XYZ file of C-alpha atoms in Angstrom:
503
model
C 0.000 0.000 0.000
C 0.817 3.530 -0.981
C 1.782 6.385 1.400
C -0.058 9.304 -0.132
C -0.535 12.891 0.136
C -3.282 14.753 -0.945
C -3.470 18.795 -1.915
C -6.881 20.386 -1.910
C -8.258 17.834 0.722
C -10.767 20.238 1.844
C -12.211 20.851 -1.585
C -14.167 19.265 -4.181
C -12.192 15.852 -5.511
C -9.967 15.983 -2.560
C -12.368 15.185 -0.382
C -13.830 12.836 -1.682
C -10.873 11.178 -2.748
C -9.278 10.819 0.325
C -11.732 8.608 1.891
C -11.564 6.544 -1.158
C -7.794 6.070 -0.657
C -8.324 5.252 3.037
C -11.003 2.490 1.432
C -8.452 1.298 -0.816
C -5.928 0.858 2.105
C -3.535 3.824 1.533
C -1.856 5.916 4.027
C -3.128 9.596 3.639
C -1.161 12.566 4.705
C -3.666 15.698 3.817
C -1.887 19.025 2.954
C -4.531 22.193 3.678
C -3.457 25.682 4.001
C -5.886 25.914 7.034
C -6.218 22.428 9.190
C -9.435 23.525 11.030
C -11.005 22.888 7.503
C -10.769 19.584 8.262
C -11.499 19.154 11.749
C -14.849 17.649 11.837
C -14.996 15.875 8.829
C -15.438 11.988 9.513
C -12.326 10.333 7.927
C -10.322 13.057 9.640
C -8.837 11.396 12.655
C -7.753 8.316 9.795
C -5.293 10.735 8.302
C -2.234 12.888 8.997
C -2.833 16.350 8.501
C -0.260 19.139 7.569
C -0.218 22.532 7.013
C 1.553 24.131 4.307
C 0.938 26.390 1.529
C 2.048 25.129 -2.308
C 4.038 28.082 -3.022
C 6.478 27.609 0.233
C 9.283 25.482 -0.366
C 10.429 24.594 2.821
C 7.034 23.242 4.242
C 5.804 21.814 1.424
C 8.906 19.282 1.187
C 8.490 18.492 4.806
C 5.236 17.864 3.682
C 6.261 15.368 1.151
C 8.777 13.719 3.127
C 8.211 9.891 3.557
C 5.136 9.803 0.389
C 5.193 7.935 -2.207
C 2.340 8.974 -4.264
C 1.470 12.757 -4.188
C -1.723 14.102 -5.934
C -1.974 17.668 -6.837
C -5.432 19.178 -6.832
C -4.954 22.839 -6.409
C -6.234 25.429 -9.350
C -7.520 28.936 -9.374
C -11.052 29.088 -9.998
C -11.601 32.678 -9.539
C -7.569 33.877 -8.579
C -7.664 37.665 -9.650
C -6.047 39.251 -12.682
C -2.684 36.955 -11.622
C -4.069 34.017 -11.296
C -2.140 32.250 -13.796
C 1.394 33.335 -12.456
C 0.514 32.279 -9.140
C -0.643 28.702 -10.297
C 2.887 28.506 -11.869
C 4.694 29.539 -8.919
C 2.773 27.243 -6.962
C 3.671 23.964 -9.256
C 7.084 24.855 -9.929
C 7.684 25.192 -6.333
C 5.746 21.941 -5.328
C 7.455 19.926 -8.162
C 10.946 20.836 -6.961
C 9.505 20.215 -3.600
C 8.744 16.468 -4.357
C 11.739 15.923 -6.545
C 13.843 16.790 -3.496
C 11.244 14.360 -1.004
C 11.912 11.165 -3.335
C 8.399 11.317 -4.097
C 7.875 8.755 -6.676
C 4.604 10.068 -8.485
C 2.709 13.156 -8.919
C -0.787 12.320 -10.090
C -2.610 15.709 -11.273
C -5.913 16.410 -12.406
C -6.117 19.129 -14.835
C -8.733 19.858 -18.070
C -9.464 18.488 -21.389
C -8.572 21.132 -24.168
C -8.336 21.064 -27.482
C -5.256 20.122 -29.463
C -2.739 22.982 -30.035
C -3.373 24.054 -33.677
C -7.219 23.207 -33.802
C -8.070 26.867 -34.414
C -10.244 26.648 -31.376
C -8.819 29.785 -29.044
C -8.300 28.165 -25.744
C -9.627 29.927 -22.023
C -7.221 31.195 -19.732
C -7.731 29.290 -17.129
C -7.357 26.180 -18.963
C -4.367 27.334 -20.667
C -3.065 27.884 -16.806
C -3.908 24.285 -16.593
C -2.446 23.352 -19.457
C 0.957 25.011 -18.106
C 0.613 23.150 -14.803
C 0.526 19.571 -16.031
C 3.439 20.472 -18.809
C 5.654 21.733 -15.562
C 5.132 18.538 -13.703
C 5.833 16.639 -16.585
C 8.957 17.951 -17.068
C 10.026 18.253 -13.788
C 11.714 15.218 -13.731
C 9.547 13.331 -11.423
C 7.487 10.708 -12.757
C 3.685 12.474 -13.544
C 0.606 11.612 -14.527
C -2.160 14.152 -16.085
C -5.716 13.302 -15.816
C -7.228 15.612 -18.224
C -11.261 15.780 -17.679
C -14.116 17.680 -19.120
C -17.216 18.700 -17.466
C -17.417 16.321 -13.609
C -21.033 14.862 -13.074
C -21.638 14.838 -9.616
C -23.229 16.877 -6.727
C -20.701 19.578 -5.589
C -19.397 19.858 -8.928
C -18.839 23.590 -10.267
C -19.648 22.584 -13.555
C -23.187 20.074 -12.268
C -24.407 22.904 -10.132
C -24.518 24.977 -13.035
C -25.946 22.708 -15.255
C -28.503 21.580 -12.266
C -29.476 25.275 -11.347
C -29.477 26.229 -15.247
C -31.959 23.479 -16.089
C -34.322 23.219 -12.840
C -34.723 27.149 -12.968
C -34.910 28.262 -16.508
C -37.691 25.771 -18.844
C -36.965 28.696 -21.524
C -33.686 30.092 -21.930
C -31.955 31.892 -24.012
C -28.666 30.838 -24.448
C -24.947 31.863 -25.543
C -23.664 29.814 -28.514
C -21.443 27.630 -26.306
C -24.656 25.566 -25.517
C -23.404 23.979 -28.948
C -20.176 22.875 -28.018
C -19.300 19.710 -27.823
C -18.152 17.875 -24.675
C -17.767 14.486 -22.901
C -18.658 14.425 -19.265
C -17.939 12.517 -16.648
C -18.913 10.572 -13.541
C -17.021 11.691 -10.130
C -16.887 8.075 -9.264
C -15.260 7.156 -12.616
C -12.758 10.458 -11.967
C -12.140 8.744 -8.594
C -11.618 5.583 -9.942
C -9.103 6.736 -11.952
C -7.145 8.765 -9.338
C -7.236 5.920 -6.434
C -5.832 3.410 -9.351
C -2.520 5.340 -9.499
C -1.598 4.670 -6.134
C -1.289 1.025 -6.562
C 0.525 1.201 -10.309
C 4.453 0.328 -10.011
C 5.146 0.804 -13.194
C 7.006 4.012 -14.039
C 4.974 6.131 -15.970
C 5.417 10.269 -17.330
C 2.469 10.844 -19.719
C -1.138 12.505 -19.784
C -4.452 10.777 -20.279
C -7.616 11.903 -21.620
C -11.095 10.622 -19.281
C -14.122 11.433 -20.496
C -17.262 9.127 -20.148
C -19.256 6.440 -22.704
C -21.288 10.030 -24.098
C -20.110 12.719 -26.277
C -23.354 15.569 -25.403
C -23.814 19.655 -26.312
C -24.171 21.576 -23.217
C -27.821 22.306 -24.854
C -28.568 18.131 -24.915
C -27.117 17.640 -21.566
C -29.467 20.339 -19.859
C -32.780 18.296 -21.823
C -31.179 14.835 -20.673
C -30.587 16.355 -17.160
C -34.212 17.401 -17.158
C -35.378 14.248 -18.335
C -33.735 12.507 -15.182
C -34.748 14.672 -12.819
C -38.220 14.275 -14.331
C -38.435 17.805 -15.553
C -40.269 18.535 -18.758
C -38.281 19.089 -21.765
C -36.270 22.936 -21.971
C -36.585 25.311 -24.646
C -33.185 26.002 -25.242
C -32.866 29.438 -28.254
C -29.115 30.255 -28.560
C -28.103 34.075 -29.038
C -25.108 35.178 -30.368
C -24.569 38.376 -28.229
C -23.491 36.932 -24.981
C -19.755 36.998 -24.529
C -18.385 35.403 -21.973
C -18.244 38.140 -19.189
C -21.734 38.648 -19.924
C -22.919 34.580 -19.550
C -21.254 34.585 -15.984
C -22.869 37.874 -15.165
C -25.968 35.735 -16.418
C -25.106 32.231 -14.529
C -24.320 34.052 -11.386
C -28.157 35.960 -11.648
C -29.575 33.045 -12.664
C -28.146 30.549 -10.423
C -26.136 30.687 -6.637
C -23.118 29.779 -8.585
C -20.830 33.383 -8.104
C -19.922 34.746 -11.789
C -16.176 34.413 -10.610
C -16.741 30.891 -10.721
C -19.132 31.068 -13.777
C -16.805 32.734 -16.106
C -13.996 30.062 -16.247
C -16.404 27.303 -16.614
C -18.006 29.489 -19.464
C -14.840 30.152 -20.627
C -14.287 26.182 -20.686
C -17.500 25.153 -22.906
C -16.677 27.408 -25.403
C -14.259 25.320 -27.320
C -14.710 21.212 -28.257
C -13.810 19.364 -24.810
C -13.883 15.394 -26.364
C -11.464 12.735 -25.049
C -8.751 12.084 -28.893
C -7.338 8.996 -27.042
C -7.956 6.593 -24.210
C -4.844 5.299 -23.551
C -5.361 5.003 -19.849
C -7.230 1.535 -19.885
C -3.840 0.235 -20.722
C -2.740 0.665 -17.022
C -6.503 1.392 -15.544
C -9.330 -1.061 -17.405
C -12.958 0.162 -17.481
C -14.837 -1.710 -14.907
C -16.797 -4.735 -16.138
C -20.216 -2.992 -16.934
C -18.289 0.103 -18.665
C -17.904 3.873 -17.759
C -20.842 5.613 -16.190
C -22.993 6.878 -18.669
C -24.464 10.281 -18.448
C -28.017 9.631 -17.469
C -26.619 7.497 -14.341
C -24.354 9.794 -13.473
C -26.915 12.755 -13.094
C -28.989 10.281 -11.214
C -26.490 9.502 -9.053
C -25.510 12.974 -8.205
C -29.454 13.759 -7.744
C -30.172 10.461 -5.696
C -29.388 11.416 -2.189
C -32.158 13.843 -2.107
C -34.566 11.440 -3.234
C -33.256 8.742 -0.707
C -34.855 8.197 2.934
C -32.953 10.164 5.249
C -33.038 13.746 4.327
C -31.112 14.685 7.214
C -27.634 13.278 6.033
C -28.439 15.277 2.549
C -27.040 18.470 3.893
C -25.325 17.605 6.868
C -23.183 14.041 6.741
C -23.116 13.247 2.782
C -19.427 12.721 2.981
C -20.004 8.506 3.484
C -17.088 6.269 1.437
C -18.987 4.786 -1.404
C -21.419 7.874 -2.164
C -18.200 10.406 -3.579
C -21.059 12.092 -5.509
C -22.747 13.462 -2.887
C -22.248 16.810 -1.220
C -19.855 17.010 1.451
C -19.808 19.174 4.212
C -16.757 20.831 2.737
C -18.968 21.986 -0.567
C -19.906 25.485 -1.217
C -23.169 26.677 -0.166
C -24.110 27.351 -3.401
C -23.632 23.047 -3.904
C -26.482 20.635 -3.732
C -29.383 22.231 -5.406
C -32.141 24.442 -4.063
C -32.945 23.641 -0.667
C -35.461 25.672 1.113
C -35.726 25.492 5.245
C -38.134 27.153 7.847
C -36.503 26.255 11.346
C -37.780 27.137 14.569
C -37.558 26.417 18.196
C -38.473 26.638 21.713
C -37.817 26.390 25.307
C -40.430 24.227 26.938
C -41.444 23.728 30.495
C -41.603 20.455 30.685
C -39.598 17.351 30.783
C -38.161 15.755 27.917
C -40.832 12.634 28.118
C -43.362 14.916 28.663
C -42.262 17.363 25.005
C -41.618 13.532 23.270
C -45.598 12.280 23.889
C -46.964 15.505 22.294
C -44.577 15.117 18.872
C -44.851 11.510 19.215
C -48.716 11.955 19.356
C -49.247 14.381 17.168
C -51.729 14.621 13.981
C -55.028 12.402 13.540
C -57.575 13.139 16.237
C -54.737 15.340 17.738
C -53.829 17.805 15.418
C -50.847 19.960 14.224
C -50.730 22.605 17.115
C -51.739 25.156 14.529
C -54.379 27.168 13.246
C -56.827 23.815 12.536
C -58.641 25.403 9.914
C -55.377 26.084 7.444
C -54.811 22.469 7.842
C -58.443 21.509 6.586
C -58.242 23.725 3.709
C -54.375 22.317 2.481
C -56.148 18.616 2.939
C -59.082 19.362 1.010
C -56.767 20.914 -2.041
C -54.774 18.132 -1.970
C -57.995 15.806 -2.693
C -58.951 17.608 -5.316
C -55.570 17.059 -6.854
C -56.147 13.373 -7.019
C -53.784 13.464 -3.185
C -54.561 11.651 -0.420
C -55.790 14.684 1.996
C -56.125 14.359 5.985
C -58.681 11.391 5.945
C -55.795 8.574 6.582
C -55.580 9.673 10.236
C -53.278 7.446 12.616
C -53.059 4.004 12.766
C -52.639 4.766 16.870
C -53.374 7.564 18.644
C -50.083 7.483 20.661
C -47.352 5.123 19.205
C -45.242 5.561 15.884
C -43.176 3.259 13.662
C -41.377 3.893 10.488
C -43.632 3.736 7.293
C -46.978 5.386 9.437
C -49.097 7.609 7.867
C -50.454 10.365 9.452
C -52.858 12.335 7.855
C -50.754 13.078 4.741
C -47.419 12.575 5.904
C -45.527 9.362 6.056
C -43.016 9.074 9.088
C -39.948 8.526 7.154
C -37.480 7.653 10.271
C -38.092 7.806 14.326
C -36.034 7.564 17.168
C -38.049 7.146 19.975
C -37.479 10.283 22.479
C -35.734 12.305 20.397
C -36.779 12.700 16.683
C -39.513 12.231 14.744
C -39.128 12.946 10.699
C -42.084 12.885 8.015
C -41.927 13.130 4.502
C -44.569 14.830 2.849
C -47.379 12.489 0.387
C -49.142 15.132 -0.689
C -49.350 16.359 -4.087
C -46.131 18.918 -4.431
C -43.561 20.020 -7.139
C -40.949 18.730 -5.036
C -40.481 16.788 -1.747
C -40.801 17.810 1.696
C -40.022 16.692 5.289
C -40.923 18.191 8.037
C -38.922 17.094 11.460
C -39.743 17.418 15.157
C -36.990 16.654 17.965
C -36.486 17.831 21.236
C -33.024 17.816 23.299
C -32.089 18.643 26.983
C -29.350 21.432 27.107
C -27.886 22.888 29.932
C -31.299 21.390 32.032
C -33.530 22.918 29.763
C -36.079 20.861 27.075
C -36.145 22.893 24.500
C -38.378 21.741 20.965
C -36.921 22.388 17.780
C -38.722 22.060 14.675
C -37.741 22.384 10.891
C -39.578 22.034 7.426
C -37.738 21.180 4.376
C -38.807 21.613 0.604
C -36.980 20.700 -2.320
C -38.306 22.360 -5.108
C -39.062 20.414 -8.681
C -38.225 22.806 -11.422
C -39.612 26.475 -11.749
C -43.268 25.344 -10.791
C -41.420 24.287 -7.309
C -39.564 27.632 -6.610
C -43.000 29.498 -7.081
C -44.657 27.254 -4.470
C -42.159 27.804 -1.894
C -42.332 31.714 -2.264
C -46.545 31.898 -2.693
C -46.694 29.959 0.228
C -44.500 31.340 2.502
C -46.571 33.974 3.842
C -48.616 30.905 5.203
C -45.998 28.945 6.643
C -44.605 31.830 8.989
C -48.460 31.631 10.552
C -48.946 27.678 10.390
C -45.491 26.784 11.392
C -44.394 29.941 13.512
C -47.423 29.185 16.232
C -46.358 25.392 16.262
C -43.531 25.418 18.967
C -45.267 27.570 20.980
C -48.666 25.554 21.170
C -46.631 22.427 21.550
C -44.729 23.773 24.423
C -48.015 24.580 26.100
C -49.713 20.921 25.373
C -46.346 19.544 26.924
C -46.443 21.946 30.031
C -50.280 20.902 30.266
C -49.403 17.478 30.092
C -46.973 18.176 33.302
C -49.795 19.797 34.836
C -52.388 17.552 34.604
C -49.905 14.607 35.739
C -49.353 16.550 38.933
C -53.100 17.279 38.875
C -53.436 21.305 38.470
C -54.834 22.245 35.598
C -56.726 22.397 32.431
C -55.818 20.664 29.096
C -54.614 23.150 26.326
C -56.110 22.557 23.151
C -54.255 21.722 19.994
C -55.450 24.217 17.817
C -54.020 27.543 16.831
């Protein structure tokens, strides 16, 4: 096995690669400018963690001392006018650094570009690219250049603007690089790829094209994104009058994607990005049921949200096998839309007494708010062919997962402490809505949070027409279940009347 050290670990493909390494066996020494980046991540206490910045000699060799295998993932996104002279500095310096370590590879993942001489003018930024994986390859330690296209998976700069892009936008018009030509990838192919390089003894100095099974226009992958995600087909009318400055300024109204970030990735689509070789399956082979294709790779990326517990969708994607997930590490802007009411409250009242309420709550019981508003959603929903209020509880005091209540469905309990539903009610999108209670510092305090993922444009429009609603249904719960629980205290020490339920 491998002693490895990985650059960028608190970004996109560094973390999620090192947990595949750690999977695969390796020894993982993480290099981070800022350790506390890293702190709380799960694999964290598996690894050694250093901190050094690229550009200093001195550190970054004691960094490298003792690897064998050192991946470079550091690039300017959004670097400033000098962007490109500091990315040079930076692998200059780190290539001398692991030429004086002994390291024995440098694995680095750079961008697929077009052929010099193709007449196809090529961005700056991946020109800087470019420049990086031609210094390591000379630098007279052994290299290998993964050069990729567009990365499918959540996280992803260049997913999150194809995901916001499509979900947002059924018409757009569109600059002409929506024509381009390109061949995505899977993140868990990418990671294949990487993790394979610290097990290879043979001695090798070249770059490698990866690209997945489909060749796709930025136009075709925003229909087949939208056909995935169940979305009806977009009406895609490219202009000719948006330069690049102007489609990031675009992107970055459009979408939460910053037009820093946009313009490089614009800058990227606007020439042909299509693997001319595959020479790597002659050290890595394609797994036995081929690359992922595109379609399963936006599923992938798309799944977690879809899956059963919501709650490790924002909070604890980063689990080895799932590298297309968000991590924790992501931007904020990474994921997809992801609206959230959260409230809470201090209750007086002990814990058992706050868990019968939420545990009881619904049916003959109701929500604790404003009974009417309830009746009316219910009654909506039936008339759009949903299953309305009339499903009650199956008891009027015990839960188990897969209850309904009302029209809810309790997606995950653990008795005493949480109680999650997922919505089954007729919705463009999905929605949870979770009730918990915790003691802290001797207090019981209830907190409460609603969660809507939108579905397309149709979604987004939900959320904000019915917001003005959910600050009166959901902003008197807490404080009408805090009184049922302190009247449940009451009446068990026999002094005083029963609160009702309703708003």
């Amino acid at each position: 096995m491998a002693r490895c050290l990985v650059t960028g670990a608190s970004g996109y493909i560094g973390g999620r690669l090192v947990p595949e390494l750690l999977a695969a066996g390796h020894d993982v020494r993480c290099m981070v400018r800022s350790a506390g980046r890293l702190r709380d991540l799960p694999w964290a206490g598996r690894t050694e963690i250093v901190e050094a910045d690229a550009r200093d000699l001195g550190r970054t060799a004691d960094a490298l001392r003792g690897i064998d295998v050192a991946y470079y993932l550091i690039h300017s996104m959004s670097g400033g006018r000098d962007f490109a002279a500091a990315d040079r500095q930076a692998a200059r310096t780190f290539a001398a650094a692991a030429r004086r370590a002994g390291v024995r590879r440098i694995v680095y993942l750079g961008g697929l570009t077009p052929e010099p001489g193709e007449g196809r003018a090529v961005s700056t930024h991946m020109s800087s690219r470019a420049e990086v994986g031609e210094i390591f390859l000379s630098s007279g330690v052994p290299t290998v250049v993964l050069r990729a296209a567009v990365i499918i998976g959540s996280g992803s700069a260049s997913f999150e603007m194809l995901r916001y892009l499509t979900e947002r936008l059924p018409v757009m018009t569109t600059p002409r690089w929506v024509r381009s030509s390109t061949q995505p990838i899977a993140v868990r192919d990418v990671l294949r790829y990487l993790v394979a390089w610290a097990a290879i003894d043979e001695e090798v100095n070249g770059d490698f094209d990866i690209g997945g099974p489909d060749v796709l226009t930025y136009a075709e992958m925003m229909n087949r994104y939208a056909a995935v995600a169940g979305l009806p087909p977009r009406l895609i009318i490219p202009v000719p009058l948006l330069t690049p400055r102007l489609s990031s300024l675009w992107v970055g109204l459009v979408t939460p994607v910053p037009a820093s970030i946009a313009r490089p990735l614009v800058e990227s689509l606007r020439t042909q990005a299509v693997c001319r070789e595959h020479d790597i399956a002659r050290y890595v082979g394609d797994p036995p049921d081929g690359l992922i294709r595109f379609d399963l790779a936006v599923s992938l990326a798309l799944q977690k949200i879809k899956e059963v517990d919501v709650a490790t969708r924002w909070s604890s994607a980063a689990v080895p096998g799932a590298p297309s997930d968000p991590l924790p590490t992501d931007p904020d802007w990474a994921g997809g839309s992801l609206y959230i009411d959260q409230r809470s409250a201090v209750v007086s009242a002990a814990p058992e007494e706050l868990w019968g309420v939420i545990e009881g709550i619904g049916g003959e019981n109701g929500w604790y708010s404003l009974p009417v508003a309830w009746k009316i959603r219910g009654v909506l929903d039936r008339l759009v062919g949903g299953v309305g209020l009339r499903r009650g509880r199956r008891d009027p005091l015990r839960l188990r997962v897969g209850d309904s209540i009302d029209f809810w469905r309790v997606e995950e309990i653990e008795h005493g402490h949480l109680l999650r539903l997922r919505a089954e009610m007729r919705l463009p999108g999905l929605a949870w809505l979770e009730l918990s209670q915790r003691l802290e510092n001797g207090r019981t305090v209830y907190y409460q949070r609603a969660v809507f993922h939108p579905h397309g444009l149709l979604g987004h429009l939900y959320w904000w027409t019915i917001l003005p609603f959910h600050g009166l249904i959901f902003g008197r719960m807490p404080r009408n279940v805090a009184a049922a629980a302190r009247d449940t205290a009451r009446r068990g020490r026999g002094d005083g009347p029963r609160v009702s339920p309703g708003g």
